[in-house]
Coordinates of C-alpha atoms in Angstrom, one line a residue:
Chain P
M257 CA -16.7 9.9 27.6
S258 CA -20.1 9.9 25.5
D259 CA -21.9 6.7 23.8
Q260 CA -24.2 9.6 21.5
E261 CA -24.4 7.8 17.8
S262 CA -22.3 10.3 15.8
S263 CA -24.8 13.3 13.5
S264 CA -23.4 11.5 10.4
G265 CA -25.4 8.1 11.6
E266 CA -22.1 6.3 11.5
F267 CA -21.8 4.6 14.8
E268 CA -18.1 5.4 16.0
R269 CA -19.2 5.4 19.9
Q270 CA -21.2 3.1 20.1
M271 CA -22.2 -0.6 18.7
V272 CA -23.4 -1.2 15.2
P273 CA -27.5 -2.5 15.8
E274 CA -28.5 -5.5 14.1
S275 CA -30.4 -3.9 12.0
K276 CA -27.7 -1.8 11.0
L277 CA -25.3 -4.7 10.3
L278 CA -24.6 -6.1 6.2
G279 CA -23.9 -8.8 4.2
P280 CA -21.1 -10.4 3.4
S281 CA -21.4 -9.2 -0.5
K282 CA -20.7 -5.5 0.5
F283 CA -17.2 -6.6 2.0
W284 CA -16.1 -8.5 -1.2
G285 CA -17.2 -4.7 -3.7
M286 CA -15.9 -2.9 -1.2
Y287 CA -12.0 -5.7 -0.8
A288 CA -12.4 -5.9 -4.9
G289 CA -12.3 -2.0 -5.2
E290 CA -10.1 -1.0 -2.6
H291 CA -6.9 -3.4 -3.3
C292 CA -7.2 -2.4 -6.8
A293 CA -5.0 0.7 -5.9
G294 CA -3.0 2.2 -8.4
T295 CA 0.7 2.0 -6.6
E296 CA -0.3 -1.5 -8.0
F297 CA 1.1 -1.3 -10.7
M298 CA 4.4 0.3 -8.9
I299 CA 4.6 -3.1 -6.8
G300 CA 4.6 -5.6 -9.2
P301 CA 7.6 -4.2 -11.1
L302 CA 9.8 -3.1 -8.0
F303 CA 9.5 -7.4 -7.2
L304 CA 11.0 -7.8 -11.1
G305 CA 13.8 -4.6 -10.3
A306 CA 14.5 -6.6 -6.4
G307 CA 15.7 -9.5 -8.6
A308 CA 12.3 -11.8 -7.8
S309 CA 12.3 -15.0 -9.3
L310 CA 9.2 -15.5 -10.9
G311 CA 8.8 -18.9 -8.8
D312 CA 9.1 -17.1 -5.8
V313 CA 7.0 -14.4 -7.1
V314 CA 3.9 -16.4 -7.8
L315 CA 3.9 -19.3 -4.8
G316 CA 5.2 -16.4 -2.2
L317 CA 2.7 -13.9 -3.5
L318 CA -0.2 -17.2 -3.6
I319 CA 0.9 -18.3 0.9
G320 CA 1.2 -14.1 1.6
N321 CA -1.5 -13.8 1.0
I322 CA -3.7 -16.9 1.7
L323 CA -1.8 -15.7 5.2
A324 CA -3.5 -12.6 5.3
V325 CA -6.6 -13.8 4.0
L326 CA -6.7 -16.1 7.4
T327 CA -5.8 -12.7 9.7
W328 CA -8.4 -11.1 8.3
R329 CA -10.6 -13.9 9.0
Y330 CA -9.7 -15.2 12.7
L331 CA -7.5 -12.1 13.9
V332 CA -10.6 -8.6 13.3
V333 CA -13.8 -10.8 12.5
P334 CA -13.7 -12.5 16.2
I335 CA -13.4 -9.6 18.0
A336 CA -15.2 -6.7 14.9
M337 CA -18.3 -9.4 15.9
A338 CA -18.1 -9.3 19.6
K339 CA -17.5 -5.3 19.5
R340 CA -18.5 -3.9 16.8
L341 CA -16.9 -0.7 18.1
T342 CA -14.4 1.4 15.7
L343 CA -10.5 0.8 16.3
Y344 CA -11.1 4.0 17.8
Y345 CA -13.1 4.4 21.0
Q346 CA -11.9 0.8 21.2
L347 CA -8.5 2.2 22.2
E348 CA -10.4 5.6 23.6
R349 CA -12.1 3.1 25.8
I350 CA -8.3 1.2 25.9
A351 CA -6.1 3.6 26.8
G352 CA -8.0 6.8 26.8
D353 CA -8.0 11.0 24.4
D354 CA -4.7 11.7 24.4
L355 CA -3.1 8.5 23.0
V356 CA -5.5 7.9 20.4
K357 CA -5.2 11.2 19.3
L358 CA -1.1 11.2 19.1
Y359 CA -2.5 7.5 17.3
N360 CA -4.5 10.1 14.9
V361 CA -1.8 12.2 13.8
V362 CA 0.7 9.2 13.8
N363 CA -2.1 7.2 10.9
G364 CA -2.4 11.3 9.4
V365 CA 0.6 11.4 8.8
L366 CA 1.3 7.7 7.3
F367 CA -2.2 7.7 5.3
C368 CA -0.7 11.4 3.7
F369 CA 2.7 9.7 2.8
L370 CA 1.0 6.5 1.3
A371 CA -2.2 9.0 -0.4
G372 CA 1.1 11.2 -2.0
A373 CA 2.3 7.7 -3.5
M374 CA -0.7 7.4 -5.4
I375 CA -0.3 10.5 -7.0
T376 CA 2.9 9.5 -8.2
V377 CA 2.1 7.1 -9.8
S378 CA -1.3 9.3 -11.4
A379 CA 1.0 12.2 -12.0
T380 CA 3.3 9.2 -13.7
A381 CA 0.4 8.4 -16.1
V382 CA -0.6 12.2 -16.9
G383 CA 2.9 13.0 -17.7
V384 CA 3.3 10.6 -21.3
P385 CA 1.1 12.0 -23.7
L386 CA 3.1 15.8 -22.0
G387 CA 6.4 14.1 -22.7
V388 CA 7.7 15.0 -18.9
E389 CA 9.7 11.8 -17.6
F390 CA 9.7 10.0 -14.1
A391 CA 13.3 9.6 -12.6
V392 CA 14.2 8.5 -9.6
P393 CA 17.5 10.3 -8.6
D394 CA 20.1 8.2 -6.1
D395 CA 18.9 10.7 -3.6
V396 CA 15.9 9.3 -1.3
F397 CA 15.1 12.8 -0.4
G398 CA 16.1 14.1 -4.1
L399 CA 13.0 15.5 -6.4
G400 CA 12.7 14.0 -9.8
S401 CA 12.7 17.3 -12.8
P402 CA 11.5 20.5 -11.7
N403 CA 8.4 19.5 -15.0
F404 CA 7.4 16.2 -13.2
S405 CA 6.8 18.2 -9.7
M406 CA 5.2 20.6 -11.7
L407 CA 2.3 18.3 -12.3
V408 CA 2.7 16.5 -9.3
L409 CA 1.5 19.4 -8.0
I410 CA -1.0 20.1 -10.3
V411 CA -2.4 16.4 -10.2
G412 CA -1.8 16.5 -6.2
A413 CA -4.4 20.2 -6.2
V414 CA -7.1 18.7 -8.5
I415 CA -7.6 15.2 -6.0
T416 CA -7.3 17.2 -2.8
V417 CA -10.0 19.9 -3.9
I418 CA -12.2 16.6 -5.2
A419 CA -12.3 14.9 -1.7
A420 CA -12.1 17.9 0.0
A421 CA -15.7 18.7 -1.4
G422 CA -17.0 14.9 -0.3
Y423 CA -15.5 12.4 -1.4
Q424 CA -18.9 10.5 -3.1
M425 CA -18.6 11.1 -6.5
V426 CA -15.3 9.2 -6.5
A427 CA -16.6 6.4 -4.7
K428 CA -19.1 6.0 -7.6
I429 CA -16.7 6.3 -10.2
A430 CA -14.1 3.7 -8.0
N431 CA -17.7 1.5 -9.2
I432 CA -18.1 2.2 -11.9
A433 CA -14.1 1.4 -13.0
A434 CA -13.4 -1.6 -11.1
P435 CA -14.6 -4.4 -13.1
W436 CA -12.9 -2.5 -16.2
M437 CA -10.0 -2.3 -14.3
I438 CA -9.7 -5.8 -12.7
I439 CA -9.8 -7.0 -16.8
V440 CA -7.2 -4.1 -17.5
F441 CA -4.8 -5.2 -14.4
A442 CA -5.5 -8.5 -15.8
A443 CA -4.9 -7.6 -20.0
S444 CA -1.6 -5.6 -19.4
G445 CA 0.0 -8.7 -18.5
I446 CA -1.5 -10.5 -21.1
I447 CA -0.3 -8.3 -23.7
S448 CA 3.5 -8.3 -22.1
L449 CA 3.1 -12.1 -22.6
G450 CA 2.6 -11.5 -26.4
R451 CA 5.3 -8.8 -26.3
M452 CA 7.5 -11.4 -25.5
D453 CA 6.8 -13.5 -27.5
V454 CA 5.5 -16.3 -24.5
D455 CA 2.6 -17.7 -26.9
S456 CA 2.7 -21.3 -26.2
M457 CA 2.4 -23.4 -22.6
D458 CA 5.4 -23.7 -22.1
K459 CA 7.5 -20.8 -22.9
L460 CA 4.3 -19.8 -20.3
T461 CA 5.3 -22.1 -18.0
S462 CA 9.5 -21.5 -18.3
G463 CA 9.6 -17.9 -16.7
A464 CA 12.4 -17.5 -19.0
Y465 CA 11.0 -14.4 -20.3
W466 CA 11.3 -13.4 -16.3
D467 CA 14.8 -14.8 -16.3
E468 CA 16.0 -12.7 -19.4
G469 CA 14.6 -9.3 -17.0
I470 CA 16.0 -10.1 -14.0
A471 CA 20.5 -11.1 -15.5
F472 CA 19.4 -7.1 -17.3
V473 CA 18.8 -5.7 -14.1
K474 CA 21.5 -8.0 -11.9
Q475 CA 23.5 -7.1 -15.3
E476 CA 22.9 -3.3 -14.9
F477 CA 24.4 -3.4 -10.5
V478 CA 27.3 -5.0 -12.1
D479 CA 28.1 -2.4 -14.5
K480 CA 27.6 0.8 -12.0
S481 CA 30.4 -1.3 -9.4
E482 CA 32.4 -2.1 -11.8
Q483 CA 32.1 1.3 -13.3
L484 CA 32.4 2.2 -10.3
V485 CA 36.1 0.5 -8.9
A486 CA 37.9 1.4 -12.3
Q487 CA 36.9 4.8 -11.9
G488 CA 38.6 4.8 -8.3
E489 CA 41.3 3.3 -9.7
Q490 CA 42.0 5.7 -12.3
I491 CA 41.4 8.9 -9.4
L492 CA 44.4 6.5 -7.0
A493 CA 46.8 5.7 -9.9
Q494 CA 46.8 10.0 -10.3
G495 CA 46.5 10.5 -6.1
K496 CA 49.4 8.1 -6.2
A497 CA 51.6 9.4 -9.7
W498 CA 51.0 12.8 -7.6
L499 CA 52.2 11.8 -4.4
G500 CA 55.0 10.9 -5.7
D501 CA 55.6 14.3 -7.3
A502 CA 55.0 16.5 -4.7
G503 CA 56.4 14.0 -1.8
E504 CA 54.4 11.7 0.7
D505 CA 53.3 14.6 3.3
N506 CA 51.6 16.6 0.3
P507 CA 47.5 16.5 1.4
A508 CA 45.6 18.2 -1.9
A509 CA 47.3 14.2 -3.1
Q510 CA 46.4 12.6 -0.2
A511 CA 43.1 13.5 -0.2
V512 CA 43.3 12.9 -4.5
V513 CA 44.0 8.8 -2.9
Q514 CA 41.4 8.9 -0.3
L515 CA 38.5 9.8 -2.8
G516 CA 40.2 6.6 -5.2
E517 CA 40.0 4.7 -1.9
Q518 CA 36.2 5.5 -1.1
T519 CA 34.8 5.6 -4.9
I520 CA 36.8 2.1 -4.6
A521 CA 35.5 0.9 -1.4
Q522 CA 31.8 2.4 -3.1
G523 CA 31.9 0.4 -6.0
E524 CA 32.4 -3.0 -4.1
A525 CA 29.0 -2.1 -2.1
I526 CA 27.0 -2.4 -5.0
Q527 CA 25.8 -5.6 -5.1
P528 CA 23.2 -6.9 -7.0
P529 CA 19.7 -7.3 -5.4
V530 CA 18.4 -10.2 -3.6
F531 CA 14.6 -10.4 -2.4
T532 CA 13.8 -13.8 -1.5
F533 CA 11.2 -16.5 -1.6
T534 CA 10.6 -15.3 1.7
H535 CA 10.5 -11.8 1.2
I536 CA 8.0 -12.2 -1.3
M537 CA 6.0 -14.5 1.2
I538 CA 6.0 -12.0 4.6
F539 CA 5.8 -8.9 2.7
A540 CA 2.3 -10.1 1.0
W541 CA 0.8 -10.9 4.6
L542 CA 2.2 -7.4 5.9
C543 CA 1.1 -4.9 3.7
N544 CA -1.9 -4.8 5.1
G545 CA -0.6 -5.1 8.6
A546 CA -2.3 -2.0 9.8
M547 CA -5.6 -3.7 8.9
H548 CA -5.5 -6.5 10.1
F549 CA -2.4 -7.2 12.4
G550 CA -3.5 -3.3 13.6
M551 CA -7.3 -3.7 13.5
A552 CA -7.4 -0.8 12.0
D553 CA -10.5 -2.4 9.7
L554 CA -13.0 -3.5 13.1
S555 CA -14.0 -0.1 11.3
I556 CA -15.1 -2.4 8.5
F557 CA -15.9 -5.6 10.1
R558 CA -18.3 -4.2 12.6
F559 CA -20.9 -4.2 10.2
A560 CA -20.8 -8.1 9.5
R561 CA -24.0 -9.6 10.2
H562 CA -22.3 -13.7 9.0
K563 CA -18.5 -14.7 9.9
A564 CA -18.3 -15.5 6.3
S565 CA -17.4 -11.8 5.4
G566 CA -14.8 -12.4 7.4
W567 CA -13.0 -14.2 4.0
A568 CA -14.2 -11.0 1.5
P569 CA -10.5 -10.1 1.7
A570 CA -9.2 -12.8 -0.7
I571 CA -10.7 -11.3 -3.7
G572 CA -9.3 -7.5 -2.9
M573 CA -6.2 -10.3 -2.4
F574 CA -6.4 -11.8 -4.7
L575 CA -7.0 -9.9 -7.8
G576 CA -5.0 -6.8 -6.3
H577 CA -1.9 -8.0 -5.2
Y578 CA -2.2 -11.4 -6.8
M579 CA -3.0 -11.1 -10.4
A580 CA -2.7 -7.5 -10.7
W581 CA 1.1 -7.5 -8.8
I582 CA 2.2 -10.6 -11.1
A583 CA 0.9 -8.4 -14.5
A584 CA 2.0 -5.0 -13.9
G585 CA 6.0 -7.5 -13.0
L586 CA 5.3 -8.4 -16.4
L587 CA 5.0 -5.1 -17.7
L588 CA 7.9 -4.7 -16.9
A589 CA 9.9 -7.8 -17.9
A590 CA 8.3 -6.9 -21.3
Q591 CA 10.3 -2.6 -21.8
I592 CA 13.2 -4.3 -20.3
K593 CA 13.3 -7.0 -23.6
L594 CA 12.1 -4.5 -25.1
T595 CA 13.5 -2.0 -24.8
Q596 CA 16.9 -2.6 -22.2
D597 CA 15.1 0.0 -19.8
T598 CA 14.9 -1.3 -16.3
T599 CA 13.0 2.3 -14.7
A600 CA 9.2 1.9 -13.0
D601 CA 7.6 4.4 -14.5
P602 CA 3.7 2.7 -14.5
G603 CA 2.7 5.8 -16.7
K604 CA 5.2 4.5 -19.2
L605 CA 4.9 1.2 -18.3
A606 CA 0.4 1.0 -19.2
W607 CA 0.9 3.3 -22.4
G608 CA 3.9 0.6 -23.5
A609 CA 0.8 -2.4 -22.7
L610 CA -2.2 -1.3 -23.6
G611 CA -1.8 3.4 -25.1
W612 CA -4.2 5.0 -23.5
T613 CA -6.2 2.6 -21.6
G614 CA -3.5 1.9 -19.5
I615 CA -3.1 5.9 -19.6
L616 CA -6.8 6.0 -17.9
C617 CA -6.2 2.7 -15.9
V618 CA -3.2 4.4 -13.9
I619 CA -4.6 8.6 -13.9
I620 CA -8.4 6.9 -12.0
A621 CA -7.1 3.5 -10.0
G622 CA -4.1 6.2 -9.0
W623 CA -6.5 9.1 -8.0
T624 CA -10.2 6.3 -6.9
T625 CA -7.5 5.4 -4.3
A626 CA -6.1 8.6 -3.7
N627 CA -8.5 10.4 -3.2
P628 CA -10.5 8.4 -0.2
T629 CA -6.9 7.8 1.6
I630 CA -6.9 11.7 1.6
Y631 CA -10.4 12.4 3.2
R632 CA -9.5 9.2 6.3
A633 CA -6.5 11.2 6.8
G634 CA -7.9 14.5 7.0
L635 CA -11.4 13.3 9.5
A636 CA -8.0 11.1 11.4
F637 CA -6.7 15.1 11.7
Q638 CA -10.1 16.5 12.5
G639 CA -9.7 13.7 15.3
V640 CA -7.4 16.3 16.6
L641 CA -8.3 19.2 16.4
P642 CA -12.3 18.5 16.2
S643 CA -12.4 22.6 15.6
C644 CA -10.7 23.2 12.6
S645 CA -13.6 21.9 9.7
R646 CA -13.0 18.6 7.2
V647 CA -12.8 20.1 4.9
Q648 CA -10.0 22.4 6.4
M649 CA -8.7 19.2 7.6
T650 CA -8.5 17.4 4.7
L651 CA -6.6 20.2 2.7
L652 CA -3.9 19.8 4.9
A653 CA -3.8 16.3 4.9
G654 CA -3.4 16.7 0.1
I655 CA -1.0 19.5 0.9
V656 CA 1.1 17.6 3.2
A657 CA 0.5 13.9 0.8
T658 CA 1.2 16.2 -2.9
F659 CA 4.1 17.0 -0.7
A660 CA 5.4 13.8 -0.1
G661 CA 4.4 12.6 -4.3
A662 CA 6.7 14.9 -4.9
F663 CA 9.5 13.2 -3.9
P664 CA 10.1 9.7 -6.6
N665 CA 12.1 7.5 -3.5
L666 CA 8.5 7.6 -1.2
S667 CA 6.8 5.7 -4.4
A668 CA 10.0 3.7 -5.9
K669 CA 11.0 2.7 -1.6
L670 CA 7.0 1.4 -1.2
L671 CA 8.1 -1.9 0.2
D672 CA 9.7 -0.5 2.3
F673 CA 7.6 2.4 3.6
V674 CA 4.6 -0.5 3.2
G675 CA 6.7 -2.5 5.7
T676 CA 6.9 0.4 8.0
Y677 CA 3.8 1.4 7.9
G678 CA 2.8 -1.8 9.0
T679 CA 5.5 -2.1 11.9
V680 CA 4.6 1.4 13.1
L681 CA 0.6 0.9 13.3
G682 CA 0.4 -3.1 13.6
P683 CA 1.1 -3.4 16.9
M684 CA -1.2 -1.3 17.9
G685 CA -3.7 -4.3 17.3
A686 CA -2.3 -6.5 19.6
V687 CA -3.2 -4.0 22.7
I688 CA -7.3 -4.7 21.6
F689 CA -6.5 -8.4 21.4
V690 CA -4.4 -8.5 24.3
D691 CA -7.0 -6.5 26.0
F692 CA -10.2 -9.1 24.2
Y693 CA -9.2 -12.0 25.4
L694 CA -6.3 -12.2 28.1
M695 CA -6.7 -9.2 30.2
K696 CA -9.5 -11.2 32.1
R697 CA -7.9 -14.5 32.1
F698 CA -4.8 -12.5 33.8
G699 CA -7.4 -11.7 36.4
L700 CA -6.8 -7.3 34.6
Q701 CA -9.5 -4.9 33.4
S702 CA -10.2 -4.4 30.3
E703 CA -11.2 -1.8 28.6
Y704 CA -8.9 0.4 31.6
A705 CA -9.9 4.0 30.8
A706 CA -13.6 3.5 30.2
N707 CA -13.5 2.0 33.5
S708 CA -11.7 3.7 35.1
G709 CA -11.8 6.8 34.3
K710 CA -7.9 7.4 33.8
S711 CA -5.7 7.1 29.8
N712 CA -3.7 4.2 30.6
P713 CA 0.3 4.9 29.8
A714 CA 1.2 1.4 29.5
V715 CA -0.3 1.0 25.5
L716 CA 1.4 4.2 25.0
I717 CA 5.2 2.6 26.8
A718 CA 3.5 -0.3 25.5
W719 CA 3.1 0.7 22.0
L720 CA 6.4 3.0 21.5
L721 CA 9.1 0.5 23.0
P722 CA 8.8 -2.0 20.5
V723 CA 8.4 0.4 17.2
C724 CA 10.6 2.1 18.1
V725 CA 13.2 -0.8 18.1
G726 CA 11.5 -2.0 15.0
L727 CA 12.1 1.6 13.4
Y728 CA 15.4 1.0 14.6
L729 CA 15.9 -2.1 13.2
I730 CA 14.4 -0.8 9.2
F731 CA 16.2 2.6 9.1
Q732 CA 19.6 1.8 11.4
Q733 CA 20.0 -1.9 10.6
G734 CA 18.5 -1.9 7.1
V735 CA 16.7 -4.8 7.8
F736 CA 13.2 -5.6 5.5
A737 CA 10.2 -3.4 7.3
A738 CA 7.8 -6.6 6.4
Y739 CA 10.4 -8.7 8.6
C740 CA 9.7 -6.3 12.1
V741 CA 5.9 -6.1 12.4
I742 CA 4.8 -9.0 13.7
P743 CA 7.8 -9.7 16.1
T744 CA 7.2 -5.4 17.3
W745 CA 3.0 -6.9 17.3
I746 CA 4.0 -9.3 19.6
A747 CA 6.5 -7.9 21.5
C748 CA 3.9 -4.9 21.9
G749 CA 1.2 -7.7 23.3
V750 CA 3.2 -8.8 25.8
L751 CA 4.4 -5.5 27.2
Y752 CA 1.5 -4.3 27.2
L753 CA 0.0 -7.7 29.4
V754 CA 3.4 -7.2 31.5
L755 CA 2.7 -3.4 32.3
S756 CA -0.8 -3.6 33.2
S757 CA 0.1 -5.7 35.5
M758 CA 2.4 -3.7 37.1
A759 CA 0.2 -0.6 36.7
Q760 CA -2.7 -2.3 37.8
R761 CA -1.6 -4.0 40.5
G762 CA -3.3 -2.7 43.8
N763 CA -5.6 -0.3 41.6
T764 CA -9.3 0.1 42.7
A765 CA -10.6 -0.2 39.1
Q766 CA -13.8 1.0 39.3
P767 CA -17.2 -1.7 38.1
A768 CA -16.9 -2.3 34.6
K769 CA -19.6 0.3 32.7
A770 CA -21.7 -0.8 30.0
S771 CA -20.6 -0.2 26.6
Chain O
M63 CA -31.6 -6.6 -18.8
K64 CA -31.7 -3.2 -20.2
P65 CA -30.3 -2.5 -23.7
T66 CA -27.2 0.0 -21.5
L67 CA -26.1 -2.6 -19.2
I68 CA -26.1 -6.0 -22.7
I69 CA -23.9 -3.3 -24.1
G70 CA -21.4 -2.5 -21.2
L71 CA -21.2 -6.1 -20.9
L72 CA -20.3 -6.8 -24.3
A73 CA -17.2 -3.6 -23.8
L74 CA -16.0 -6.1 -21.0
L75 CA -16.4 -8.7 -23.0
I76 CA -14.4 -7.0 -25.3
E77 CA -12.3 -5.4 -23.2
A78 CA -10.9 -8.8 -22.0
G79 CA -11.0 -10.9 -25.1
A80 CA -9.1 -8.2 -27.5
P81 CA -5.9 -9.3 -25.6
L82 CA -6.3 -12.8 -25.7
L83 CA -6.4 -12.6 -30.2
Y84 CA -3.2 -10.7 -29.7
V85 CA -2.2 -13.0 -27.6
T86 CA -2.7 -15.7 -30.1
G87 CA -1.8 -13.6 -32.8
S88 CA -5.3 -12.3 -34.2
L89 CA -4.8 -9.5 -33.3
G90 CA -2.3 -6.5 -33.7
L91 CA -1.1 -4.5 -30.6
D92 CA -2.3 -1.3 -32.4
A93 CA -5.6 -2.6 -33.1
C94 CA -5.8 -4.2 -29.7
K95 CA -5.0 -0.9 -28.0
V96 CA -7.9 0.6 -30.3
A97 CA -10.1 -1.9 -29.3
M98 CA -10.4 -1.8 -25.3
L99 CA -9.5 1.8 -25.7
V100 CA -13.2 2.5 -27.4
A101 CA -14.1 -0.3 -25.5
T102 CA -13.1 1.5 -21.9
I103 CA -14.7 4.1 -23.8
V104 CA -18.1 2.4 -24.4
W105 CA -17.9 0.4 -21.0
F106 CA -17.6 4.1 -18.4
G107 CA -20.6 5.6 -20.8
A108 CA -23.0 2.7 -20.3
A109 CA -22.3 2.4 -16.5
G110 CA -22.5 6.2 -16.9
V111 CA -25.5 6.3 -18.1
M112 CA -27.1 3.5 -16.0
N113 CA -25.8 4.9 -12.5
F114 CA -27.2 8.1 -13.4
A115 CA -30.5 6.8 -14.5
G116 CA -30.7 5.1 -11.0
A117 CA -30.3 8.1 -9.2
G118 CA -32.5 9.6 -10.9
K119 CA -34.8 6.8 -10.6
Q120 CA -34.0 7.4 -6.9
A121 CA -34.7 10.6 -6.6

């Protein structure tokens, strides 16, 4: 492993030198822009759509976001400032080059899906003036209308080409847009309150406007359930009548009876969604699990001169993940009150409250965050295939993201996706945590791959086993995805320690090289 | 302060103030939307000029 400074001057393979360290203001600015994304317009309404009460949202987000900031400050920053290396290089020193390549592929693919959701959000806004409706199909892998799919392709193509050209210009526009966007997010909430006639403090604190929205959403589920049960009973009655006429052995009549019973069971299975305080708090804490528990932000905080920089994520959390989510939730509450439409279509929601400013905000927020995400995915893919150019890999990432964005369920199930994202990538942070704090205390060799020159299978097993269990719980048992982040993180850390202890017993690892 | 900066800050003030005027009933929703759109255009114009001028000076 070479410890040369990269040609880009980003210190990918060496410690950040003292002269390049940055003060806290740089981090505050960066986090403010990073967490006011187009997807915030999607997540806020999803809370209301999932049936979360306003009190739970306000308090759950407050506590969850505080916990997220504390995790950044006390988990990521101490390691980042002690090592001053990127996540990738630290992983390479612990696990070896091959595992980092695997991690890069997984990371790149998940980045593509995230960018896909941002493309979908931007497409909903472009669709408003063109009269293209956004509808979420029942089937998880169902496409939207042909017009909407076409719009996603066009928006995705534009974003991809710009990302491939380098994202300096987009970063500049993002900086210009950031203060404006924050004000527009806040304005969307204020105007929504006005549209719901919330013109006094009493009305504001009563939360009746939000409760009405939840009641309407829940009633939709009850209506759908009753409709299916009634349909099933009708089919069942017809089947039984047919059985009476044609005889008990008639297979066609039996099939109709079976269909009726199945339809009734389907109807009875439909329950109004439940989204509690715990769901909200854990989601707010762990929706960026890959960044703090997963240590991806080591790559950012390695530049921090002072520990106080670790408080900078607070601005992103409390503007983007608190104010913006609540404001976006209010957009849906107003839409339900005024039009009885429960569709969480970011473009239409923003258009209703803010007009063209809202459309611009959704497009710019989606675009300015999808671009760096595609760019990062391209870099992750390039890490696996270094012989390919960055432009080629960014185009590949953009194609995957655009393809993913054509499936509206990806953005409609964003709460589950970001939880899954944290469950998959978060545990890798436990390996870094254990390697930094515990390996030497247990008499084990830290940075095993760098010091022994061999790859470290303990990391691979410790990562994959808990992640597989977590994915099984999420996809097969229906566990809320964000709930799996911390258990998989702890399991990965413990497994890494135990497996390293077993693997290194009797192993003659070489003395540590200077990093 | 530079005039473009003052214009930009005024635009942001209008952007933030229009919704408050709407909630208090001093402004209709359509007027609020128009005010916000104008403020948006002015903000991006002013910020673009400042950025462009900054880049020009650096060059």
